[in-house]
CSV table of C-alpha atoms in Angstrom, one decimal:
chain,number,residue,atom,x,y,z
A,3,MET,CA,105.0,115.1,103.4
A,4,THR,CA,108.6,116.3,103.4
A,5,VAL,CA,108.8,115.9,107.1
A,6,LEU,CA,107.4,112.4,106.9
A,7,LEU,CA,110.0,111.5,104.2
A,8,HIS,CA,112.9,112.8,106.3
A,9,PHE,CA,111.6,111.0,109.4
A,10,THR,CA,111.4,107.7,107.4
A,11,GLN,CA,114.9,108.2,106.1
A,12,LEU,CA,116.2,108.8,109.7
A,13,LEU,CA,114.3,105.8,110.9
A,14,MET,CA,116.1,103.5,108.4
A,15,PHE,CA,119.3,104.3,110.4
A,16,TYR,CA,117.7,102.9,113.7
A,17,PRO,CA,119.5,99.5,113.4
A,18,ILE,CA,122.8,101.2,112.9
A,19,VAL,CA,122.4,103.6,115.9
A,20,GLY,CA,121.2,100.7,118.0
A,21,THR,CA,124.1,98.5,117.1
A,22,ILE,CA,126.6,101.2,117.9
A,23,ALA,CA,124.9,102.0,121.2
A,24,TRP,CA,124.7,98.5,122.4
A,25,THR,CA,128.2,97.7,121.3
A,26,VAL,CA,129.7,100.7,123.2
A,27,GLY,CA,127.5,99.8,126.2
A,28,GLY,CA,128.7,96.2,126.2
A,29,LEU,CA,132.3,97.4,126.0
A,30,PHE,CA,131.7,99.8,128.9
A,31,TYR,CA,130.2,97.0,131.0
A,32,ARG,CA,133.2,94.8,130.3
A,33,THR,CA,135.9,97.4,131.0
A,34,LEU,CA,134.6,100.2,133.3
A,35,TYR,CA,131.4,99.1,135.0
A,36,VAL,CA,132.1,98.5,138.7
A,37,GLY,CA,128.8,96.9,139.6
A,38,LYS,CA,129.4,93.5,138.0
A,39,TYR,CA,130.6,90.4,139.8
A,40,LEU,CA,133.7,88.7,138.5
A,41,GLU,CA,134.6,85.1,139.2
A,42,ARG,CA,136.9,86.1,142.0
A,43,ASP,CA,134.1,88.1,143.7
A,44,PHE,CA,131.8,85.2,144.3
A,45,ARG,CA,132.0,83.6,147.7
A,46,PRO,CA,130.7,80.0,148.2
A,47,LEU,CA,128.2,79.8,151.1
A,48,ILE,CA,128.6,77.4,153.9
A,49,GLU,CA,125.5,75.3,154.6
A,50,ALA,CA,124.6,77.2,157.8
A,51,GLU,CA,124.2,80.5,155.9
A,52,GLU,CA,122.2,79.2,152.9
A,53,PRO,CA,118.7,80.6,152.7
A,54,LEU,CA,115.9,78.3,151.6
A,55,ILE,CA,115.3,78.5,147.9
A,56,THR,CA,112.2,77.2,146.1
A,57,ILE,CA,112.9,76.1,142.5
A,58,MET,CA,109.6,76.6,140.8
A,59,ILE,CA,108.8,74.8,137.6
A,60,PRO,CA,105.5,75.8,135.9
A,61,CYS,CA,104.9,73.2,133.3
A,62,HIS,CA,102.3,72.0,130.8
A,63,ASN,CA,102.8,68.7,128.8
A,64,GLU,CA,106.5,68.3,129.5
A,65,GLU,CA,106.8,64.5,129.4
A,66,VAL,CA,109.9,64.6,127.3
A,67,MET,CA,112.1,66.8,129.5
A,68,ILE,CA,110.6,67.0,133.0
A,69,GLU,CA,112.2,63.9,134.5
A,70,GLU,CA,115.7,64.7,133.1
A,71,THR,CA,115.4,68.2,134.5
A,72,ILE,CA,114.3,67.1,137.9
A,73,ASP,CA,117.0,64.4,138.2
A,74,TYR,CA,119.6,67.1,137.4
A,75,LEU,CA,118.2,69.5,139.9
A,76,MET,CA,118.1,66.9,142.7
A,77,ASN,CA,121.6,65.6,142.1
A,78,GLU,CA,123.9,68.1,140.5
A,79,LEU,CA,123.4,71.4,142.4
A,80,GLU,CA,126.1,72.7,144.8
A,81,TYR,CA,123.5,73.8,147.4
A,82,HIS,CA,121.7,72.2,150.3
A,83,HIS,CA,118.7,74.2,151.4
A,84,TYR,CA,116.3,74.1,148.5
A,85,GLU,CA,113.1,72.5,147.4
A,86,VAL,CA,111.6,71.9,143.9
A,87,LEU,CA,107.9,72.8,143.4
A,88,VAL,CA,106.4,71.8,140.1
A,89,CYS,CA,103.2,73.5,139.2
A,90,ASP,CA,101.6,71.2,136.7
A,91,ASP,CA,99.2,73.4,134.7
A,92,GLY,CA,96.6,71.0,133.3
A,93,SER,CA,99.0,68.6,131.6
A,94,TYR,CA,97.2,65.8,129.8
A,95,ASP,CA,100.2,63.8,128.6
A,96,THR,CA,102.2,61.5,130.9
A,97,SER,CA,103.6,64.3,132.9
A,98,PRO,CA,101.3,63.8,136.0
A,99,GLU,CA,102.4,60.1,136.2
A,100,ILE,CA,106.1,61.0,135.9
A,101,LEU,CA,105.8,63.6,138.5
A,102,ALA,CA,103.9,61.3,140.9
A,103,ARG,CA,106.7,58.7,140.6
A,104,LEU,CA,109.4,61.3,141.1
A,105,SER,CA,107.7,62.8,144.1
A,106,ILE,CA,108.0,59.5,145.9
A,107,LYS,CA,111.7,59.2,144.8
A,108,TYR,CA,112.7,62.7,145.9
A,109,GLU,CA,111.9,64.1,149.4
A,110,LYS,CA,112.6,67.7,148.2
A,111,LEU,CA,110.1,67.5,145.4
A,112,ARG,CA,106.5,68.7,145.7
A,113,VAL,CA,103.9,68.7,142.9
A,114,LEU,CA,101.0,71.1,142.7
A,115,ARG,CA,98.3,70.0,140.2
A,116,ILE,CA,96.3,72.8,138.6
A,117,ASN,CA,93.4,71.2,136.7
A,118,GLU,CA,92.7,73.9,134.1
A,119,ASN,CA,95.4,75.3,131.8
A,120,LYS,CA,95.5,79.1,132.4
A,121,GLY,CA,99.1,79.9,131.5
A,122,LYS,CA,102.5,80.2,133.0
A,123,ALA,CA,101.8,83.4,135.0
A,124,HIS,CA,98.7,81.9,136.6
A,125,ALA,CA,100.6,78.7,137.5
A,126,PHE,CA,103.4,80.8,139.0
A,127,ASN,CA,101.0,82.9,141.1
A,128,ILE,CA,99.3,79.8,142.4
A,129,GLY,CA,102.7,78.4,143.3
A,130,LEU,CA,103.6,81.5,145.3
A,131,SER,CA,101.1,80.5,148.0
A,132,PHE,CA,102.8,77.1,148.4
A,133,CYS,CA,106.5,77.8,148.1
A,134,LYS,CA,108.5,77.7,151.4
A,135,GLY,CA,111.5,79.7,150.3
A,136,ASP,CA,112.0,83.4,150.5
A,137,TYR,CA,113.8,83.2,147.2
A,138,ILE,CA,112.3,81.6,144.1
A,139,LEU,CA,114.1,80.4,141.1
A,140,SER,CA,111.9,80.4,138.0
A,141,ASN,CA,113.1,77.3,136.1
A,142,ASP,CA,111.5,76.1,132.8
A,143,ALA,CA,111.0,72.4,132.4
A,144,ASP,CA,113.7,72.1,129.8
A,145,ILE,CA,116.3,74.3,131.6
A,146,VAL,CA,119.3,73.2,133.7
A,147,PRO,CA,121.3,75.9,135.6
A,148,SER,CA,125.0,75.4,136.2
A,149,PRO,CA,125.8,73.5,139.4
A,150,ASP,CA,127.1,76.6,141.1
A,151,ALA,CA,124.2,78.8,140.1
A,152,LEU,CA,122.2,78.8,143.4
A,153,TRP,CA,125.0,80.0,145.7
A,154,LYS,CA,126.2,82.5,143.0
A,155,TYR,CA,122.7,83.9,142.8
A,156,MET,CA,122.5,84.3,146.6
A,157,ASN,CA,125.8,86.4,146.5
A,158,TYR,CA,123.8,89.2,144.9
A,159,PHE,CA,121.0,89.1,147.5
A,160,LEU,CA,123.2,88.6,150.5
A,161,GLY,CA,126.0,91.0,149.5
A,162,PRO,CA,126.2,94.8,150.1
A,163,GLY,CA,123.1,96.5,148.8
A,164,GLY,CA,121.4,93.2,148.2
A,165,GLN,CA,118.4,94.1,150.3
A,166,ASN,CA,116.9,96.1,147.4
A,167,VAL,CA,117.6,93.4,144.7
A,168,ALA,CA,114.3,92.1,143.3
A,169,ALA,CA,115.7,89.6,140.8
A,170,VAL,CA,118.9,88.3,139.3
A,171,THR,CA,118.7,86.9,135.8
A,172,ALA,CA,121.4,84.6,134.4
A,173,ASN,CA,123.2,84.2,131.1
A,174,ALA,CA,121.7,81.8,128.6
A,175,ASP,CA,123.6,79.2,126.6
A,176,VAL,CA,122.1,76.9,123.9
A,177,GLN,CA,122.4,73.2,124.7
A,178,ASN,CA,121.0,71.7,121.4
A,179,ARG,CA,123.3,72.8,118.6
A,180,SER,CA,122.9,70.2,115.9
A,181,LEU,CA,120.7,71.9,113.4
A,182,LEU,CA,121.3,75.2,111.5
A,183,VAL,CA,118.3,76.9,113.2
A,184,GLU,CA,119.8,75.9,116.6
A,185,LYS,CA,123.3,77.1,115.8
A,186,SER,CA,122.1,80.4,114.6
A,187,GLN,CA,120.3,80.9,117.9
A,188,THR,CA,123.6,80.3,119.7
A,189,VAL,CA,124.9,83.4,117.9
A,190,GLU,CA,121.7,85.3,118.8
A,191,PHE,CA,121.8,84.7,122.5
A,192,SER,CA,125.3,86.2,122.5
A,193,SER,CA,124.5,89.2,120.4
A,194,ILE,CA,120.9,90.2,120.9
A,195,VAL,CA,120.5,89.0,124.4
A,196,GLY,CA,123.9,89.0,126.1
A,197,MET,CA,125.4,92.2,124.8
A,198,ILE,CA,122.2,94.3,125.1
A,199,LYS,CA,121.6,93.2,128.7
A,200,ARG,CA,125.3,94.0,129.5
A,201,SER,CA,124.8,97.4,128.0
A,202,GLN,CA,121.5,98.1,129.8
A,203,MET,CA,123.1,97.2,133.1
A,204,GLY,CA,126.4,99.0,132.6
A,205,VAL,CA,125.1,102.3,131.2
A,206,LEU,CA,121.5,102.6,132.4
A,207,GLY,CA,121.5,100.4,135.6
A,208,THR,CA,118.2,98.9,134.5
A,209,MET,CA,116.9,96.0,132.5
A,210,TYR,CA,114.2,95.6,129.8
A,211,ALA,CA,113.4,92.0,130.6
A,212,TYR,CA,114.4,89.1,132.7
A,213,SER,CA,115.2,85.7,131.2
A,214,GLY,CA,112.0,83.9,132.4
A,215,ALA,CA,113.6,80.6,131.8
A,216,ASN,CA,116.0,81.0,134.7
A,217,THR,CA,115.7,84.0,137.1
A,218,MET,CA,116.1,84.1,140.9
A,219,TYR,CA,113.4,86.3,142.5
A,220,ARG,CA,113.0,87.7,145.9
A,221,LYS,CA,109.5,86.5,146.9
A,222,ASP,CA,108.7,89.8,148.7
A,223,ALA,CA,109.4,91.7,145.5
A,224,ILE,CA,107.0,89.6,143.5
A,225,MET,CA,104.3,90.0,146.1
A,226,ASP,CA,105.0,93.8,146.2
A,227,CYS,CA,103.9,94.0,142.6
A,228,GLY,CA,100.8,91.8,143.1
A,229,GLY,CA,102.4,88.8,141.4
A,230,PHE,CA,102.8,88.2,137.7
A,231,ARG,CA,100.4,89.7,135.2
A,232,GLN,CA,98.2,86.9,133.9
A,233,ASP,CA,96.9,88.9,131.0
A,234,ARG,CA,100.3,89.4,129.4
A,235,ALA,CA,102.0,87.2,126.8
A,236,THR,CA,105.4,87.4,128.5
A,237,GLU,CA,105.4,87.4,132.3
A,238,ASP,CA,109.2,88.0,132.5
A,239,ILE,CA,109.0,91.3,130.7
A,240,SER,CA,106.0,92.7,132.6
A,241,ILE,CA,107.3,91.7,136.1
A,242,ALA,CA,110.7,93.3,135.3
A,243,TRP,CA,109.1,96.7,134.6
A,244,ASP,CA,106.6,96.4,137.5
A,245,GLN,CA,109.4,95.7,140.0
A,246,GLN,CA,111.7,98.4,138.8
A,247,PHE,CA,108.8,101.0,138.9
A,248,ASN,CA,108.3,100.0,142.5
A,249,GLY,CA,111.9,100.9,143.3
A,250,TRP,CA,113.5,97.4,143.2
A,251,ARG,CA,116.8,96.6,141.5
A,252,ALA,CA,117.1,94.2,138.6
A,253,ILE,CA,120.5,92.6,137.9
A,254,PHE,CA,121.9,90.7,134.9
A,255,ALA,CA,124.6,88.1,136.0
A,256,PRO,CA,126.5,86.9,132.9
A,257,ALA,CA,128.8,84.7,135.1
A,258,ILE,CA,125.8,82.6,136.1
A,259,MET,CA,125.0,80.2,133.3
A,260,PHE,CA,121.9,78.1,132.4
A,261,TYR,CA,121.5,75.8,129.5
A,262,MET,CA,118.3,75.9,127.4
A,263,ASN,CA,116.7,73.8,124.7
A,264,VAL,CA,115.9,76.2,121.8
A,265,PRO,CA,113.2,75.6,119.1
A,266,ASN,CA,114.6,73.3,116.4
A,267,THR,CA,112.1,74.1,113.6
A,268,TYR,CA,111.2,77.4,112.0
A,269,ASN,CA,107.5,77.0,112.9
A,270,MET,CA,108.3,76.5,116.6
A,271,LEU,CA,110.7,79.5,116.4
A,272,TYR,CA,108.1,81.6,114.8
A,273,GLN,CA,105.5,80.8,117.4
A,274,GLN,CA,108.0,81.6,120.2
A,275,ARG,CA,108.9,84.9,118.6
A,276,LYS,CA,105.2,85.9,118.1
A,277,ARG,CA,104.8,85.5,121.9
A,278,TRP,CA,107.9,87.6,122.5
A,279,ALA,CA,106.9,90.3,120.1
A,280,LYS,CA,103.4,90.5,121.6
A,281,GLY,CA,104.8,90.7,125.1
A,282,GLY,CA,107.3,93.4,124.1
A,283,THR,CA,104.6,95.6,122.5
A,284,GLU,CA,102.3,95.0,125.6
A,285,ALA,CA,105.2,96.3,127.8
A,286,TRP,CA,105.6,99.3,125.5
A,287,LEU,CA,101.9,100.2,125.6
A,288,THR,CA,101.6,99.6,129.4
A,289,ASN,CA,104.6,101.7,130.4
A,290,PHE,CA,104.5,104.5,127.8
A,291,TRP,CA,102.6,107.0,129.8
A,292,ARG,CA,104.1,105.8,133.1
A,293,ILE,CA,107.4,107.0,131.8
A,294,MET,CA,106.3,110.0,129.8
A,295,LYS,CA,104.6,111.5,132.8
A,296,HIS,CA,108.0,111.8,134.5
A,297,PRO,CA,110.6,111.5,131.8
A,298,ILE,CA,113.5,113.0,133.7
A,299,LYS,CA,112.9,110.8,136.8
A,300,ASN,CA,112.5,107.8,134.6
A,301,PHE,CA,115.4,108.7,132.2
A,302,PRO,CA,117.0,105.1,132.1
A,303,LYS,CA,113.6,103.7,131.4
A,304,LEU,CA,113.0,106.4,128.8
A,305,ILE,CA,116.0,105.2,126.8
A,306,LEU,CA,114.6,101.6,126.8
A,307,LEU,CA,111.2,103.0,125.7
A,308,LEU,CA,112.7,105.0,122.9
A,309,ASP,CA,114.6,101.9,121.7
A,310,GLN,CA,111.4,99.8,121.7
A,311,THR,CA,109.6,102.6,119.9
A,312,GLY,CA,112.3,102.6,117.3
A,313,SER,CA,112.1,98.9,116.9
A,314,ILE,CA,108.3,98.9,116.4
A,315,LEU,CA,108.4,101.8,113.9
A,316,TRP,CA,111.3,100.4,112.0
A,317,SER,CA,109.6,97.0,111.7
A,318,PHE,CA,106.5,98.6,110.1
A,319,CYS,CA,108.6,100.8,107.9
A,320,TYR,CA,110.7,97.8,106.8
A,321,LEU,CA,107.6,95.8,106.1
A,322,PHE,CA,105.9,98.6,104.1
A,323,PHE,CA,109.0,99.2,101.9
A,324,SER,CA,109.6,95.5,101.4
A,325,LEU,CA,106.0,95.2,100.0
A,326,TRP,CA,106.4,98.4,98.0
A,327,LEU,CA,109.7,97.0,96.5
A,328,ILE,CA,108.0,93.8,95.5
A,329,PHE,CA,105.2,95.7,93.8
A,330,LEU,CA,107.6,98.1,92.1
A,331,VAL,CA,109.7,95.3,90.7
A,332,PHE,CA,106.6,93.6,89.4
A,333,VAL,CA,105.4,96.8,87.7
A,334,LEU,CA,108.9,97.5,86.1
A,335,VAL,CA,109.1,93.9,84.7
A,336,LEU,CA,105.6,94.2,83.2
A,337,THR,CA,106.5,97.6,81.6
A,338,ASN,CA,109.9,96.4,80.4
A,339,ASN,CA,111.6,99.3,82.2
A,340,PHE,CA,114.7,97.3,82.9
A,341,ASP,CA,117.0,100.3,83.4
A,342,GLN,CA,114.9,101.5,86.3
A,343,LEU,CA,114.6,97.9,87.5
A,344,LEU,CA,118.4,97.5,87.7
A,345,TYR,CA,118.7,100.8,89.6
A,346,VAL,CA,116.0,99.7,92.1
A,347,LEU,CA,117.7,96.3,92.6
A,348,ASP,CA,121.1,98.0,93.0
A,349,MET,CA,119.8,100.2,95.7
A,350,ALA,CA,118.1,97.3,97.5
A,351,PHE,CA,121.4,95.4,97.3
A,352,VAL,CA,123.4,98.3,98.7
A,353,PHE,CA,120.9,98.6,101.6
A,354,SER,CA,121.0,94.9,102.3
A,355,ALA,CA,124.8,94.8,102.2
A,356,PHE,CA,125.1,97.8,104.5
A,357,MET,CA,122.6,96.1,107.0
A,358,THR,CA,124.6,92.9,106.8
A,359,LEU,CA,127.8,94.7,107.6
A,360,VAL,CA,126.1,96.2,110.7
A,361,GLY,CA,124.8,92.9,111.7
A,362,VAL,CA,128.2,91.2,111.3
A,363,TRP,CA,129.9,93.9,113.4
A,364,GLN,CA,127.4,93.4,116.2
A,365,LEU,CA,127.8,89.6,116.1
A,366,ILE,CA,131.6,89.8,116.2
A,367,ALA,CA,131.7,92.3,119.0
A,368,SER,CA,129.1,90.5,121.1
A,369,SER,CA,130.6,87.1,120.6
A,370,ALA,CA,134.0,88.4,121.7
A,371,LEU,CA,132.4,89.8,124.8
A,372,ASP,CA,130.5,86.7,125.7
A,373,ASN,CA,132.4,84.0,127.6
A,374,HIS,CA,135.7,85.4,126.4
A,375,GLY,CA,135.0,84.6,122.8
A,376,SER,CA,134.2,81.0,123.2
A,377,LYS,CA,131.3,81.2,120.7
A,378,MET,CA,133.3,82.9,117.9
A,379,LYS,CA,133.2,79.6,116.0
A,380,TYR,CA,129.4,80.0,115.5
A,381,LEU,CA,129.9,83.2,113.5
A,382,PHE,CA,129.9,80.9,110.5
A,383,PHE,CA,126.2,80.5,111.0
A,384,ALA,CA,125.6,84.3,111.4
A,385,PRO,CA,124.2,84.8,107.8
A,386,ALA,CA,121.4,82.3,108.6
A,387,TYR,CA,120.7,84.2,111.8
A,388,MET,CA,120.5,87.6,110.0
A,389,ILE,CA,118.3,86.3,107.2
A,390,TRP,CA,115.6,84.9,109.5
A,391,TYR,CA,115.9,87.4,112.4
A,392,TRP,CA,115.2,90.6,110.5
A,393,GLN,CA,112.3,89.1,108.6
A,394,MET,CA,110.8,87.2,111.5
A,395,ASN,CA,111.2,90.2,113.9
A,396,THR,CA,109.4,92.4,111.4
A,397,ILE,CA,106.5,90.0,110.7
A,398,THR,CA,105.9,89.1,114.3
A,399,ILE,CA,105.8,92.7,115.5
A,400,ALA,CA,103.4,93.6,112.8
A,401,THR,CA,101.1,90.6,113.2
A,402,THR,CA,100.9,90.9,117.0
A,403,PHE,CA,100.5,94.6,117.3
A,404,ILE,CA,96.7,94.6,117.3
A,405,PRO,CA,96.5,91.5,119.6
A,406,ALA,CA,98.9,93.3,122.0
A,407,ILE,CA,96.5,96.4,122.1
A,408,LYS,CA,93.6,94.1,122.9
A,409,GLY,CA,95.6,92.4,125.6
A,410,VAL,CA,96.5,95.7,127.3
A,411,LEU,CA,92.9,96.8,127.1
A,412,GLY,CA,91.8,93.6,128.7
A,413,PHE,CA,90.0,92.0,125.7
A,414,SER,CA,92.2,88.9,125.3
A,415,GLY,CA,91.7,87.4,128.8
A,416,GLU,CA,94.2,85.1,130.6
A,417,GLY,CA,96.7,83.2,128.5
A,418,THR,CA,96.9,79.5,128.1
A,419,TRP,CA,100.0,77.9,126.9
A,420,VAL,CA,101.1,75.2,124.5
A,421,SER,CA,104.5,73.7,125.2
A,422,PRO,CA,106.7,73.4,122.1
A,423,THR,CA,107.9,70.0,120.9
A,424,ARG,CA,110.9,69.1,123.0
A,425,THR,CA,114.0,67.1,122.2
A,426,LYS,CA,116.3,65.4,124.7
A,427,MET,CA,119.3,67.4,125.7
A,428,LYS,CA,122.8,66.0,125.2
A,429,LYS,CA,124.6,64.9,128.3
């Protein structure tokens, strides 16, 4: 019992240790890591040396955004040799009519109709048989990459050592920033996503997950892994682990930007995070023994595994003690034990204040690292981010843990998808 108590006490420091580790790693990437590309290192390609790229858009019921996205891809990219392949996965809104009209308008556009909705990974795997390019850009229906993204991506594949690069994932920025929930996610993608990926690349030379919304893949590296896992909630996490276990390199490229349309209601955000939490737990379960069989050989992956283990255990611990605290307060009020009640509330306040300081430090450090501090103004919305992130992260990990086990054991079948409610992006 004493051992369990000490372990629980140590576990409560997980967010602090994680914050320090990722902050130091992010600073290392910024100052000492020699593997990154700076703006001066990118070389624009002449048309004759451009490889053919297939921009693949798996979609389902994307009538709000699909035309705007395709118009952008056809007219704004600084690249010549590319095609756009839309894999329409059983859409029953007006997406098929929109795509039929656009395929007449644009010669580079092809549309592949899949009658039955079987999920993004399935649509992607079907599309692999039809794409013409040796390099495939996964592009969600609401995503627009920066105009220079394609030739910057190819610098990684065509440069020294690029023959072993499986995928390059870009840096996300939030396009819709009107509502509080949208602004808080702008802060999140700098801190939780941007800094952690910099740290993983700079210190470990590996990556936990790609940004499935916009990642350039080498087609041969996808085929080498047998395609995307169709029985996983997040295809971008599973393919990242599979490719790296097969000896391929994964790269995070913060200088390549893409702009995304984030959930603008808390219900949409919760549904998104449930899928992410389930996919993360599935990756943890799938790769646990693969890593533990050869922990020294897989040392960088072992660090990622330990971090994910800490996140899962901390979430259950945090949830348990939150419920225990509510119960204890209820009992103390009923028994009129107000001295003890004040003590318990004081301790809860101290813990919350300490966690808030840790979170603020991480947000300030990461915002300073990302795009030279251009997002520092969004720190004003950091309290909203910290309030919902800790609670939502805990709840989604706990509620999807059993479904994740079922998924890994093959009891959940292939995934279908439901596209979130979209809003038009600002020009």
